[in-house]
XYZ file of C-alpha atoms in Angstrom:
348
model
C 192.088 -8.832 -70.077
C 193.903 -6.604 -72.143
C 197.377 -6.810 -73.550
C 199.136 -4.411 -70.830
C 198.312 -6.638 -67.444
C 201.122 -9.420 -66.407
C 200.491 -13.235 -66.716
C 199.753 -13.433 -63.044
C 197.119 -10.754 -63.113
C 195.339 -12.496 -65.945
C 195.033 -15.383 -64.134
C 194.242 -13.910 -60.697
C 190.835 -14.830 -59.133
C 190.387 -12.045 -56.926
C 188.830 -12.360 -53.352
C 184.892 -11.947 -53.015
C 183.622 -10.008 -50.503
C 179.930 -9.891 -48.508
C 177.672 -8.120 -50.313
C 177.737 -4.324 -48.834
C 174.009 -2.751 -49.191
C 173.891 1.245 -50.165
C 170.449 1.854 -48.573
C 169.318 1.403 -44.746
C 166.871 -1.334 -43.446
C 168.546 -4.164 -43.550
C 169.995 -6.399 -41.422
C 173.562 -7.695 -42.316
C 174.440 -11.161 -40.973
C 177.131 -11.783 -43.910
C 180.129 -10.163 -43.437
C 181.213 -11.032 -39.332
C 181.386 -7.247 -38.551
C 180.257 -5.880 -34.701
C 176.663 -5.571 -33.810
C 177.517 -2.877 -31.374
C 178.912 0.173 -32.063
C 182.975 0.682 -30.734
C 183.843 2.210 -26.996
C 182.918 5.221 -25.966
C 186.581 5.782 -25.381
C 187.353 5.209 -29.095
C 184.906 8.034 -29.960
C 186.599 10.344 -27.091
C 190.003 9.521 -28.763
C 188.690 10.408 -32.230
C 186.753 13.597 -31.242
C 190.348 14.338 -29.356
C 192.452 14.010 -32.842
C 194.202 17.669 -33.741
C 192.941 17.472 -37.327
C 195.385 20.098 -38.154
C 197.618 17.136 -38.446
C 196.896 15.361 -41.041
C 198.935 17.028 -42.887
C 201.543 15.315 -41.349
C 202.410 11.557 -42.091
C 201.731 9.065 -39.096
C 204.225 7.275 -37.083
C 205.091 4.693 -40.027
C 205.469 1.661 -36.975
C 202.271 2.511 -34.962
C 204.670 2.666 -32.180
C 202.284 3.592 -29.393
C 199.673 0.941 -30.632
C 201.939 -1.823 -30.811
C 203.297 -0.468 -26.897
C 199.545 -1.281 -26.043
C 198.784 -4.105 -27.820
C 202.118 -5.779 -26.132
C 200.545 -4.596 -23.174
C 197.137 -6.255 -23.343
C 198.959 -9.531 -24.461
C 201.883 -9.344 -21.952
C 204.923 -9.385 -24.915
C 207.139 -6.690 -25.649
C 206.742 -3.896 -27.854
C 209.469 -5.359 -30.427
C 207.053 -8.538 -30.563
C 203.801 -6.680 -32.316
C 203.417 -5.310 -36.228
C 200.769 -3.180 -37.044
C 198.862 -2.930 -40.776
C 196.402 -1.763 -42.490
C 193.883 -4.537 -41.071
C 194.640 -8.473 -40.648
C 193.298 -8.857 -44.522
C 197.434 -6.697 -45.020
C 199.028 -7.850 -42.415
C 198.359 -11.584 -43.952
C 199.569 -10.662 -47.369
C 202.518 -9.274 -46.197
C 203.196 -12.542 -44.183
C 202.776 -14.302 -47.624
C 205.120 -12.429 -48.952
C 207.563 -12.392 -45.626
C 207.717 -16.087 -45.790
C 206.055 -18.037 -48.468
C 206.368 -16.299 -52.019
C 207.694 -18.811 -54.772
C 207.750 -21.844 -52.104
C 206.067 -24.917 -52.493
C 203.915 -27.412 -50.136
C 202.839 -24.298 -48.251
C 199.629 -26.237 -46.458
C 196.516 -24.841 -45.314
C 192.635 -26.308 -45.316
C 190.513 -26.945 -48.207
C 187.438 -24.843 -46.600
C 188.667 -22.282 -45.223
C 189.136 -18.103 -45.420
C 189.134 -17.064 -49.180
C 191.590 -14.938 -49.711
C 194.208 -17.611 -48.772
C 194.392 -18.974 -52.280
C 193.890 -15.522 -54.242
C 197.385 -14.208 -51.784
C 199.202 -18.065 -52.935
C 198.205 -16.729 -56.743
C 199.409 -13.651 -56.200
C 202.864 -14.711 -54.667
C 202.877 -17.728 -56.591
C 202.810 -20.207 -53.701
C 202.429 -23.723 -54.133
C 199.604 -24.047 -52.044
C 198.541 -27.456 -50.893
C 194.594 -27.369 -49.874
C 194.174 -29.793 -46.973
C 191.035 -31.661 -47.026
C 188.862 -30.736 -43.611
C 187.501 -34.160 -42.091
C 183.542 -35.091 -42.840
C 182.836 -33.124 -39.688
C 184.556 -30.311 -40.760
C 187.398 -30.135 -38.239
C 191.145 -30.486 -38.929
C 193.158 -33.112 -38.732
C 196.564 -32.015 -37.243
C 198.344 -34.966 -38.300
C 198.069 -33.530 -41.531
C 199.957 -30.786 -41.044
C 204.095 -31.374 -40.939
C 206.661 -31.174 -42.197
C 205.942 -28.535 -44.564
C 207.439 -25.308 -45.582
C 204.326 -23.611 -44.330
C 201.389 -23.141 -42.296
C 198.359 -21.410 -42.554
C 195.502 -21.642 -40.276
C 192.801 -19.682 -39.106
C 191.521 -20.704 -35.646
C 188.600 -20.414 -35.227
C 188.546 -21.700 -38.918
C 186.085 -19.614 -41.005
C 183.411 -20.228 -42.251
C 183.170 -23.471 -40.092
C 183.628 -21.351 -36.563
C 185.604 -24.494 -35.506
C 188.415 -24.291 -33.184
C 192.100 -25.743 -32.580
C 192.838 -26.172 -28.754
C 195.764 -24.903 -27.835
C 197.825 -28.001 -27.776
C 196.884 -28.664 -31.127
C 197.889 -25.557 -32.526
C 201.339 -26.385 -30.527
C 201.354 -29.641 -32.528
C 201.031 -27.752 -35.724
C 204.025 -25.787 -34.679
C 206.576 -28.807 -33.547
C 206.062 -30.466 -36.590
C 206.827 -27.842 -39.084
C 210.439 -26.781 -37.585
C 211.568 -25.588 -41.093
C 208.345 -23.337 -42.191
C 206.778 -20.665 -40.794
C 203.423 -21.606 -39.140
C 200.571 -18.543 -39.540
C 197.582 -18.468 -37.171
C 194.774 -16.350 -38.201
C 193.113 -15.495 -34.827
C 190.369 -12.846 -36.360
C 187.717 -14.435 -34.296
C 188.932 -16.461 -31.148
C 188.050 -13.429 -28.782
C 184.593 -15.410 -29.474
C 185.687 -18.748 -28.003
C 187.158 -20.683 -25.061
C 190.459 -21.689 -26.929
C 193.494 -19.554 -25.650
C 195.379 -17.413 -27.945
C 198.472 -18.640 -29.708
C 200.675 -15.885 -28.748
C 201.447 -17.828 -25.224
C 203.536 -20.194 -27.424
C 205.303 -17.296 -28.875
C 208.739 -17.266 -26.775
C 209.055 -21.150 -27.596
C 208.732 -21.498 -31.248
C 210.701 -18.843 -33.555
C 208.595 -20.253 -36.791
C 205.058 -19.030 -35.333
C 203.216 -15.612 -36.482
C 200.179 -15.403 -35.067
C 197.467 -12.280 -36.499
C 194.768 -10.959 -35.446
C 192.508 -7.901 -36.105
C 190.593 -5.102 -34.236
C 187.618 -5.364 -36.503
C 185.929 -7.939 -35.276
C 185.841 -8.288 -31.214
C 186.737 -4.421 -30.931
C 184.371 -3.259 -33.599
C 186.430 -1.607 -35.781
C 186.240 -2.959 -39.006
C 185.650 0.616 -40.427
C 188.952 1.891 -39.390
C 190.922 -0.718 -40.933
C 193.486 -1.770 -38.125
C 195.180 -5.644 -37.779
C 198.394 -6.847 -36.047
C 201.009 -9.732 -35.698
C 202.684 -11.170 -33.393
C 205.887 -13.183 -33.058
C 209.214 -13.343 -32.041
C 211.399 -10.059 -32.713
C 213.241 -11.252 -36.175
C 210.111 -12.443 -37.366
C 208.746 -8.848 -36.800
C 211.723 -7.493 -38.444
C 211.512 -9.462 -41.340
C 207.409 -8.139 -41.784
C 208.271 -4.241 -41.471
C 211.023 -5.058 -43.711
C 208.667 -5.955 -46.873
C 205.856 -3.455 -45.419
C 208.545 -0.662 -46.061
C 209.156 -2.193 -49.282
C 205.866 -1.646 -49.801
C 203.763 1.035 -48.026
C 205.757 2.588 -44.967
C 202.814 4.864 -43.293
C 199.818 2.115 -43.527
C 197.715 3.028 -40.529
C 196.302 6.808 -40.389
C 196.276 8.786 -37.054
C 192.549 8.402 -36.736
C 193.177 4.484 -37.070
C 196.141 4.584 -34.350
C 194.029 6.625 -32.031
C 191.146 4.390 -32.007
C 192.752 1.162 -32.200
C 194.809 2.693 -28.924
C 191.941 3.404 -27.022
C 190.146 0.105 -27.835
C 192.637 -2.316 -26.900
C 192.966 -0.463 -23.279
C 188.803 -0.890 -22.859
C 189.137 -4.293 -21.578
C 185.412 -3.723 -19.934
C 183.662 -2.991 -23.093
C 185.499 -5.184 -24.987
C 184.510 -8.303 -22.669
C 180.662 -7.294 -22.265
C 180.082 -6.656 -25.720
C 181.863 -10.030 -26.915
C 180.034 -12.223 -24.022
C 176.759 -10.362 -25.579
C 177.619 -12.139 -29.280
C 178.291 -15.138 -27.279
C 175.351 -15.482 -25.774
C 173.162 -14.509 -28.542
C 175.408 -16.819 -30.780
C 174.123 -20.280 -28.000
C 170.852 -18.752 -28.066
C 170.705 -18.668 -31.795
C 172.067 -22.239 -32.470
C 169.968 -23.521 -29.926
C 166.494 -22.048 -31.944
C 167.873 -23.319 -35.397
C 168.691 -26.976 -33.622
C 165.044 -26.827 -32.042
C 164.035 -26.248 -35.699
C 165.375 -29.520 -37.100
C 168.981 -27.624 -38.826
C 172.694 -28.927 -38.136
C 174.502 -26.475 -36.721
C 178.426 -26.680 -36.763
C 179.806 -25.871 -33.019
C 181.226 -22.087 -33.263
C 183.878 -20.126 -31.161
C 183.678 -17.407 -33.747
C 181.336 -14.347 -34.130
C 179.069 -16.401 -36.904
C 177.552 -19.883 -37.205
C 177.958 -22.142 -39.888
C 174.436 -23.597 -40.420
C 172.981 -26.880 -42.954
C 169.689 -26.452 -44.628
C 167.885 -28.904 -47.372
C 167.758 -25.668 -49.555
C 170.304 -23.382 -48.505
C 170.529 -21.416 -51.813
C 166.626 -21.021 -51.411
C 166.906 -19.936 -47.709
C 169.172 -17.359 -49.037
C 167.054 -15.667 -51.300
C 163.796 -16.061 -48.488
C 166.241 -14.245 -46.166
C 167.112 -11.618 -48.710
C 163.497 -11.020 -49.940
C 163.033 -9.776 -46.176
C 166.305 -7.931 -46.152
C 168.379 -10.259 -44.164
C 171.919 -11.342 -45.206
C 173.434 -14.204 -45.081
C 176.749 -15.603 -46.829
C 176.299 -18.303 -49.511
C 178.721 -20.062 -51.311
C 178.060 -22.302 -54.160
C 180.745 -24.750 -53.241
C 181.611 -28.573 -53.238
C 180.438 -29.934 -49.736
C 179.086 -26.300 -48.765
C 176.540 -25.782 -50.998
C 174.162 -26.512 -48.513
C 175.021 -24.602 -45.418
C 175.051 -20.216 -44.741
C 177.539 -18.906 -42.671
C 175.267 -16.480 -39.903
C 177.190 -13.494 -38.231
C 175.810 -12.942 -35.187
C 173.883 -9.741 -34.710
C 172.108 -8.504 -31.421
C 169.119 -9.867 -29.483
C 166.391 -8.348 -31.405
C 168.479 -8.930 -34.706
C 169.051 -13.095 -34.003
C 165.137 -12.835 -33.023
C 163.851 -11.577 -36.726
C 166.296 -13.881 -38.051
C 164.647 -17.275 -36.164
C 161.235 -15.952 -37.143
C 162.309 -15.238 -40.912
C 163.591 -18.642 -41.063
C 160.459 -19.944 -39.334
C 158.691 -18.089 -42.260
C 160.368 -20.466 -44.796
């Protein structure tokens, strides 16, 4: 580091993403993106964009997204913020409601950008230890000043039920409670944004990357009650008022409304996701039970599996971790792409 950076940036960790392959041929099972490409209607809406405008800035609220995200999810308008995908829309709830706080509680395994956003708003994070099975324990969680939770937890693909998350939320009256829903289009569990009108300390996010496959464009959102809202575009225009482009409005727009595609694509994951689990159990492996768009999977030799998986250009994710050292997290890719997987690991 050199003598110009702050303290804080010194001692940042910063967040480690999948690796991202330049050339063709491979096939990517580490980073939870789409298998399928986005709706037709996405592409109409794009093709339909008046590139003469982009010379203008975009509406700095998403106001028409956020009219049709409320829409899909039955709130109002003045319940939804839009930002520059979930990854934003998370750091600016960090910064909304748990910079310089203490016992700010969320689990030990978990997303990994949680801790680098509690270094960079200087959090007192409290790491939660997940049980030996890997699920939460929600008697853990209270009275805290915060929450954060993503459901289905990543990389486990483990979900909350409802109730629980509800639990979470009763017992935490005096801190904001944060559920990261990136991936529970890929479960049975019901969103927490029904509980929304009851609890005033709940934020739930979620992102259009995953189950709408738009990681590309870069789009996530909250939800919550109105003040909570108000509080978010508050810092965001402390901090970047225009964060989603036209193009990224337009899609986003047209994907929420494709409620067909949306549904046969994600009950496509789904079933390639049982199908998958079901191979690697037939072959002897522990596989965690997922509601996500990935499975978290044990092997003797996981680092080894890795790099057999990456000689035949397949990616996984690997972490060199305490108590998940031994396991890859799988995103699910389509039929024929789960198929070379099970043979590849057949290979072994």
């Amino acid at each position: 580091m050199t003598q110009f950076v702050t303290d804080k940036v010194a001692r940042l960790t910063p967040y480690v993403a999948g690796l991202q392959p330049n050339e063709g041929g491979w096939i990517k099972l580490n980073t939870n993106e789409n298998p399928f490409p986005p709706s037709l209607k996405v592409i109409e809406a794009l093709r339909g964009v008046d590139l003469a405008d982009l010379r203008l800035y975009p509406n700095s609220d998403s106001e028409t997204l956020c009219a049709a995200i409320a829409e899909n999810l039955g709130v109002r308008a003045e319940n939804v913020f839009c930002g520059n995908g979930s990854d934003e829309v998370l750091a600016l709830a960090f910064a909304a409601f748990f910079e310089g706080k203490s016992n700010i509680l969320m689990p030990d395994i978990s997303y990994g950008f949680y801790p680098v956003w509690s270094e960079m708003y200087s959090v007192g994070a409290v790491q939660v230890p997940l049980r030996e099975d890997f699920t939460i324990r929600v008697s853990d969680y209270r009275d805290a000043n915060g929450v954060v939770i993503a459901n289905p937890n990543a990389p486990t693909g483990i979900a909350l039920s409802l109730g629980e998350i509800e639990e979470i939320v009763r017992a935490n009256p005096k801190g904001m409670v944060v559920v990261d829903e990136a991936y529970l289009d890929f479960g049975r569990e019901q969103s927490a944004v029904a509980l929304i009108p009851d609890y005033e300390n709940l934020l739930v996010v979620r992102t259009f990357s995953k189950s709408h496959a738009l990681a590309g464009l870069r789009v996530g959102y909250a939800v919550g009650q109105a003040q909570r809202i108000e509080e978010l575009q508050r810092v965001k225009h402390a901090f970047n008022s225009y964060p989603l482009d036209r193009l990224a409005q337009r899609g986003a727009e047209a994907a929420i409304k494709d409620v067909d595609y949306w549904d046969e694509t994600r009950q496509r994951i789904i079933a390639a996701r049982e199908w998958t689990a079901q191979k690697l159990r037939e072959l002897g492996y522990r596989v965690l039970p997922s509601q996500a768009n990935f499975l978290f999977a044990e092997f003797p030799k996981a680092a080894e599996m890795y790099v057999h998986l990456r000689k035949h250009k397949i990616l996984a994710r690997y972490w060199n971790k305490p108590r998940i050292c031994e396991f890859l997290r799988i995103t699910i890719g389509t039929e024929q792409e789960m198929e070379a997987f099970i043979q590849c690991v057949k290979s072994y």
